[in-house]
Amino acid sequence: MTDHSPDQRSSRKLIIAIDGPAGAGKSTIASRLARKLGYVNLESGAMYRALALKAIQKDISLDDETALVKLAETLRIRLEPTIGGNRTLLDGQDVSSRIRERDVTEAASRVSVHPKVREWMVAHQRAMGAGGGIVMEGRDIGTKVFPDADLKIFLDADPVVREQRRMQQQKLKGEVAANLAAELRERDHRDRTRAISPLVPAEDAVVIDSTSMTEDQVLQKIDELLSATTG
Ligand code: DC
């Protein structure tokens, strides 16, 4: 499967949900798939990250749910797809790199446990995807945001492999890498055990374990599932 020109297989604009833990390859797969289909790629994690960044900037406690929801209402986030992935603009400023830094990563996981913050996010994500023609990735897209999505993928991988991928992505070694691995495990645990919308595969999601798969193989598998979906 190449991902240069939009795929004309279905004229109906589908909603494709890709959920899974950090380091499973969601962002790369979602962005390549969206490009191939001529769809919009919405990275829902970037919205939690943007809120977390703004909370850090404004010195708002990550435990203050009411203040975080108020802050969310002032957020102006734009997600722009580029060849290299999504660009995130917060209040007109490009924060794409900043929101990947460790303090924001940790803070995003913490703001995402609050039910009212999630309500706000889900409402906005639904509005953005309502017209279809979207590949949305996150943790609760198939379970909560779009329970009726046309195709639901749960992309998983062995935790050790996910940690290695993250370290390679960020070119980390030694103690810094060990810290990152510990943080990833902690974040995973928080995402999977939170009371509201924990990270679990939707009942009708197809679980793809990418531990020993290349990106192309994952895309090939999704392509087959799409063909089955669209007939
Ligand atoms: O996908 P990501 O690593 O950029 O997500 C950042 C954090 O946001 C992650 O710790 C969990 C949270 N998140 C979420 O709770 N629900 C989503 N749909 C997307 C992200």
Short mmCIF file of C-alpha atoms and ligand atoms in Angstrom, two decimals:
data_model
loop_
_atom_site.label_atom_id
_atom_site.label_comp_id
_atom_site.label_asym_id
_atom_site.label_seq_id
_atom_site.Cartn_x
_atom_site.Cartn_y
_atom_site.Cartn_z
CA MET A 1 0.00 0.00 0.00
CA THR A 2 1.39 3.39 -0.95
CA ASP A 3 0.13 6.55 0.65
CA HIS A 4 0.63 9.17 -2.01
CA SER A 5 -2.77 9.70 -3.56
CA PRO A 6 -6.20 9.61 -1.93
CA ASP A 7 -7.89 6.23 -2.12
CA GLN A 8 -11.15 6.40 -4.08
CA ARG A 9 -12.49 3.08 -2.78
CA SER A 10 -15.49 4.52 -0.96
CA SER A 11 -17.33 7.72 -1.69
CA ARG A 12 -18.89 7.55 1.78
CA LYS A 13 -16.78 9.51 4.20
CA LEU A 14 -15.92 7.13 7.01
CA ILE A 15 -15.01 7.66 10.63
CA ILE A 16 -11.98 5.59 11.57
CA ALA A 17 -10.99 5.32 15.23
CA ILE A 18 -7.46 4.32 16.25
CA ASP A 19 -6.89 3.84 19.96
CA GLY A 20 -4.03 2.39 21.93
CA PRO A 21 -1.26 3.10 24.41
CA ALA A 22 1.72 5.42 23.91
CA GLY A 23 4.41 4.11 21.59
CA ALA A 24 2.17 1.65 19.72
CA GLY A 25 2.57 3.73 16.53
CA LYS A 26 -0.88 5.38 16.44
CA SER A 27 0.24 8.83 15.28
CA THR A 28 2.33 7.63 12.35
CA ILE A 29 -0.24 5.10 11.24
CA ALA A 30 -3.17 7.52 11.60
CA SER A 31 -1.36 10.24 9.69
CA ARG A 32 -0.31 7.92 6.81
CA LEU A 33 -3.77 6.38 6.62
CA ALA A 34 -5.47 9.79 6.53
CA ARG A 35 -3.15 10.95 3.75
CA LYS A 36 -3.86 7.86 1.70
CA LEU A 37 -7.61 8.25 2.06
CA GLY A 38 -7.60 12.04 1.67
CA TYR A 39 -9.06 12.29 5.17
CA VAL A 40 -8.41 14.63 8.08
CA ASN A 41 -6.22 13.22 10.83
CA LEU A 42 -7.21 14.35 14.28
CA GLU A 43 -4.78 13.55 17.05
CA SER A 44 -6.93 13.88 20.15
CA GLY A 45 -3.93 13.60 22.50
CA ALA A 46 -2.68 16.94 21.14
CA MET A 47 -5.81 18.58 22.58
CA TYR A 48 -5.12 17.20 26.06
CA ARG A 49 -1.49 18.22 25.65
CA ALA A 50 -2.43 21.77 24.59
CA LEU A 51 -4.68 22.16 27.62
CA ALA A 52 -1.91 20.84 29.86
CA LEU A 53 0.56 23.32 28.37
CA LYS A 54 -1.79 26.21 28.94
CA ALA A 55 -2.35 25.08 32.54
CA ILE A 56 1.42 25.05 33.09
CA GLN A 57 1.77 28.50 31.49
CA LYS A 58 -1.03 29.94 33.63
CA ASP A 59 0.09 28.13 36.76
CA ILE A 60 -3.23 26.33 37.15
CA SER A 61 -3.25 23.24 39.33
CA LEU A 62 -3.53 20.00 37.36
CA ASP A 63 -5.86 18.76 40.10
CA ASP A 64 -8.31 21.69 39.83
CA GLU A 65 -11.00 20.27 37.56
CA THR A 66 -13.21 23.39 37.57
CA ALA A 67 -10.34 25.71 36.69
CA LEU A 68 -9.18 23.33 33.94
CA VAL A 69 -12.61 23.26 32.31
CA LYS A 70 -12.76 27.07 32.42
CA LEU A 71 -9.33 27.16 30.85
CA ALA A 72 -10.41 24.68 28.16
CA GLU A 73 -13.19 27.08 27.19
CA THR A 74 -10.58 29.71 26.35
CA LEU A 75 -8.43 27.36 24.27
CA ARG A 76 -7.92 28.12 20.61
CA ILE A 77 -6.41 24.95 19.18
CA ARG A 78 -5.75 24.26 15.53
CA LEU A 79 -4.49 20.92 14.30
CA GLU A 80 -2.90 21.18 10.88
CA PRO A 81 -1.86 18.04 9.04
CA THR A 82 1.61 18.16 7.48
CA ILE A 83 3.65 15.46 5.73
CA GLY A 84 5.68 14.93 8.90
CA GLY A 85 2.60 14.70 11.16
CA ASN A 86 0.22 17.12 12.78
CA ARG A 87 1.20 20.68 13.58
CA THR A 88 -0.50 22.03 16.70
CA LEU A 89 -1.22 25.72 17.05
CA LEU A 90 -2.27 27.05 20.43
CA ASP A 91 -3.56 30.61 20.43
CA GLY A 92 -1.89 31.04 17.06
CA GLN A 93 1.52 29.80 18.21
CA ASP A 94 3.15 26.62 16.93
CA VAL A 95 3.52 24.43 20.02
CA SER A 96 4.06 21.12 18.17
CA SER A 97 7.45 20.44 19.79
CA ARG A 98 6.73 22.00 23.14
CA ILE A 99 3.70 19.76 23.79
CA ARG A 100 5.90 16.64 23.33
CA GLU A 101 8.26 17.65 26.14
CA ARG A 102 8.26 15.60 29.30
CA ASP A 103 6.56 18.05 31.63
CA VAL A 104 3.63 18.53 29.23
CA THR A 105 3.41 14.79 28.55
CA GLU A 106 3.08 14.08 32.24
CA ALA A 107 0.64 16.97 32.74
CA ALA A 108 -1.56 15.82 29.81
CA SER A 109 -2.01 12.44 31.41
CA ARG A 110 -2.99 14.16 34.66
CA VAL A 111 -5.52 16.59 33.15
CA SER A 112 -7.12 13.72 31.23
CA VAL A 113 -8.35 11.95 34.37
CA HIS A 114 -10.96 14.66 35.11
CA PRO A 115 -14.49 13.71 33.96
CA LYS A 116 -15.53 17.29 33.10
CA VAL A 117 -12.35 17.92 31.14
CA ARG A 118 -13.06 14.73 29.19
CA GLU A 119 -16.66 15.82 28.58
CA TRP A 120 -15.42 19.06 27.05
CA MET A 121 -12.85 17.27 24.91
CA VAL A 122 -15.31 14.60 23.72
CA ALA A 123 -17.92 17.22 22.71
CA HIS A 124 -15.34 19.10 20.64
CA GLN A 125 -13.89 15.96 19.10
CA ARG A 126 -17.39 14.81 18.09
CA ALA A 127 -18.09 18.18 16.49
CA MET A 128 -14.82 18.04 14.56
CA GLY A 129 -15.44 14.52 13.26
CA ALA A 130 -19.19 14.66 12.72
CA GLY A 131 -18.96 15.04 8.94
CA GLY A 132 -16.84 11.89 8.56
CA GLY A 133 -13.75 11.62 6.40
CA ILE A 134 -11.65 11.48 9.52
CA VAL A 135 -9.05 9.29 11.16
CA MET A 136 -9.13 10.13 14.85
CA GLU A 137 -6.61 8.67 17.24
CA GLY A 138 -6.49 8.60 21.01
CA ARG A 139 -7.52 6.44 23.94
CA ASP A 140 -11.33 6.58 23.96
CA ILE A 141 -12.30 7.26 20.34
CA GLY A 142 -13.89 3.87 19.72
CA THR A 143 -15.39 3.55 23.19
CA LYS A 144 -16.64 7.06 23.83
CA VAL A 145 -16.12 9.71 21.16
CA PHE A 146 -17.37 7.67 18.19
CA PRO A 147 -18.90 4.43 19.47
CA ASP A 148 -20.49 4.01 16.01
CA ALA A 149 -17.24 4.55 14.06
CA ASP A 150 -17.09 2.62 10.78
CA LEU A 151 -13.80 0.98 11.71
CA LYS A 152 -12.19 0.71 15.13
CA ILE A 153 -8.57 -0.28 15.51
CA PHE A 154 -6.88 -0.88 18.85
CA LEU A 155 -3.17 -0.65 18.13
CA ASP A 156 -1.06 -2.30 20.79
CA ALA A 157 2.53 -3.48 21.21
CA ASP A 158 4.66 -5.12 23.86
CA PRO A 159 5.57 -2.50 26.53
CA VAL A 160 9.32 -3.05 26.10
CA VAL A 161 9.04 -2.46 22.34
CA ARG A 162 6.92 0.65 22.90
CA GLU A 163 9.54 2.03 25.28
CA GLN A 164 12.32 1.30 22.77
CA ARG A 165 10.40 3.05 19.98
CA ARG A 166 9.94 6.15 22.13
CA MET A 167 13.63 6.18 23.07
CA GLN A 168 14.65 5.88 19.43
CA GLN A 169 12.20 8.60 18.40
CA GLN A 170 13.68 10.95 20.96
CA LYS A 171 17.25 9.60 20.57
CA LEU A 172 17.55 9.01 24.31
CA LYS A 173 20.13 6.85 26.09
CA GLY A 174 21.26 5.90 29.61
CA GLU A 175 19.59 7.41 32.63
CA VAL A 176 17.30 9.72 30.63
CA ALA A 177 16.04 6.70 28.68
CA ALA A 178 15.45 4.73 31.88
CA ASN A 179 13.45 7.66 33.30
CA LEU A 180 11.40 7.86 30.12
CA ALA A 181 10.61 4.14 30.33
CA ALA A 182 9.47 4.52 33.93
CA GLU A 183 7.32 7.55 33.02
CA LEU A 184 5.74 5.72 30.10
CA ARG A 185 4.80 2.81 32.37
CA GLU A 186 3.33 5.18 34.94
CA ARG A 187 1.34 7.07 32.31
CA ASP A 188 0.11 3.81 30.82
CA HIS A 189 -1.05 2.69 34.21
CA ARG A 190 -2.89 5.99 34.80
CA ASP A 191 -4.53 5.88 31.35
CA ARG A 192 -5.67 2.27 31.81
CA THR A 193 -6.96 2.54 35.36
CA ARG A 194 -8.66 5.97 35.47
CA ALA A 195 -12.33 5.86 36.49
CA ILE A 196 -13.67 7.59 33.37
CA SER A 197 -13.00 6.24 29.87
CA PRO A 198 -9.97 4.13 30.72
CA LEU A 199 -7.86 2.88 27.85
CA VAL A 200 -9.54 -0.39 26.79
CA PRO A 201 -10.35 -1.77 23.36
CA ALA A 202 -13.97 -1.25 22.31
CA GLU A 203 -15.84 -4.56 22.15
CA ASP A 204 -16.01 -4.31 18.37
CA ALA A 205 -12.45 -3.03 17.86
CA VAL A 206 -9.91 -5.04 15.88
CA VAL A 207 -6.81 -5.40 18.02
CA ILE A 208 -3.58 -5.17 16.04
CA ASP A 209 -0.44 -6.11 17.93
CA SER A 210 2.33 -4.24 16.16
CA THR A 211 5.16 -5.71 18.28
CA SER A 212 6.76 -7.51 15.33
CA MET A 213 5.11 -5.60 12.49
CA THR A 214 6.47 -2.83 10.30
CA GLU A 215 4.40 0.31 9.67
CA ASP A 216 3.69 -0.94 6.15
CA GLN A 217 2.39 -4.24 7.49
CA VAL A 218 0.07 -2.46 9.93
CA LEU A 219 -1.22 -0.25 7.10
CA GLN A 220 -1.71 -3.29 4.90
CA LYS A 221 -3.79 -4.95 7.62
CA ILE A 222 -5.93 -1.81 8.05
CA ASP A 223 -6.33 -1.63 4.28
CA GLU A 224 -7.75 -5.18 4.28
CA LEU A 225 -10.13 -4.32 7.12
CA LEU A 226 -11.28 -1.22 5.23
CA SER A 227 -11.96 -3.23 2.12
CA ALA A 228 -14.09 -5.59 4.18
CA THR A 229 -15.92 -2.62 5.75
CA THR A 230 -16.65 -0.81 2.52
CA GLY A 231 -17.36 -4.00 0.56
O1 DC B 1 -1.71 10.25 22.64
P1 DC B 1 -0.91 11.18 23.52
O2 DC B 1 0.27 10.50 24.14
O3 DC B 1 -0.52 12.43 22.83
O4 DC B 1 -1.92 11.60 24.70
C1 DC B 1 -1.52 12.44 25.76
C2 DC B 1 -2.34 12.11 27.01
O5 DC B 1 -3.71 12.46 26.77
C3 DC B 1 -2.32 10.63 27.40
O6 DC B 1 -1.61 10.43 28.61
C4 DC B 1 -3.75 10.25 27.62
C5 DC B 1 -4.56 11.44 27.22
N1 DC B 1 -5.54 11.14 26.17
C6 DC B 1 -6.76 10.69 26.57
O7 DC B 1 -6.99 10.50 27.76
N2 DC B 1 -7.74 10.48 25.65
C7 DC B 1 -7.50 10.66 24.36
N3 DC B 1 -8.47 10.44 23.47
C8 DC B 1 -6.22 11.09 23.92
C9 DC B 1 -5.25 11.32 24.87
#
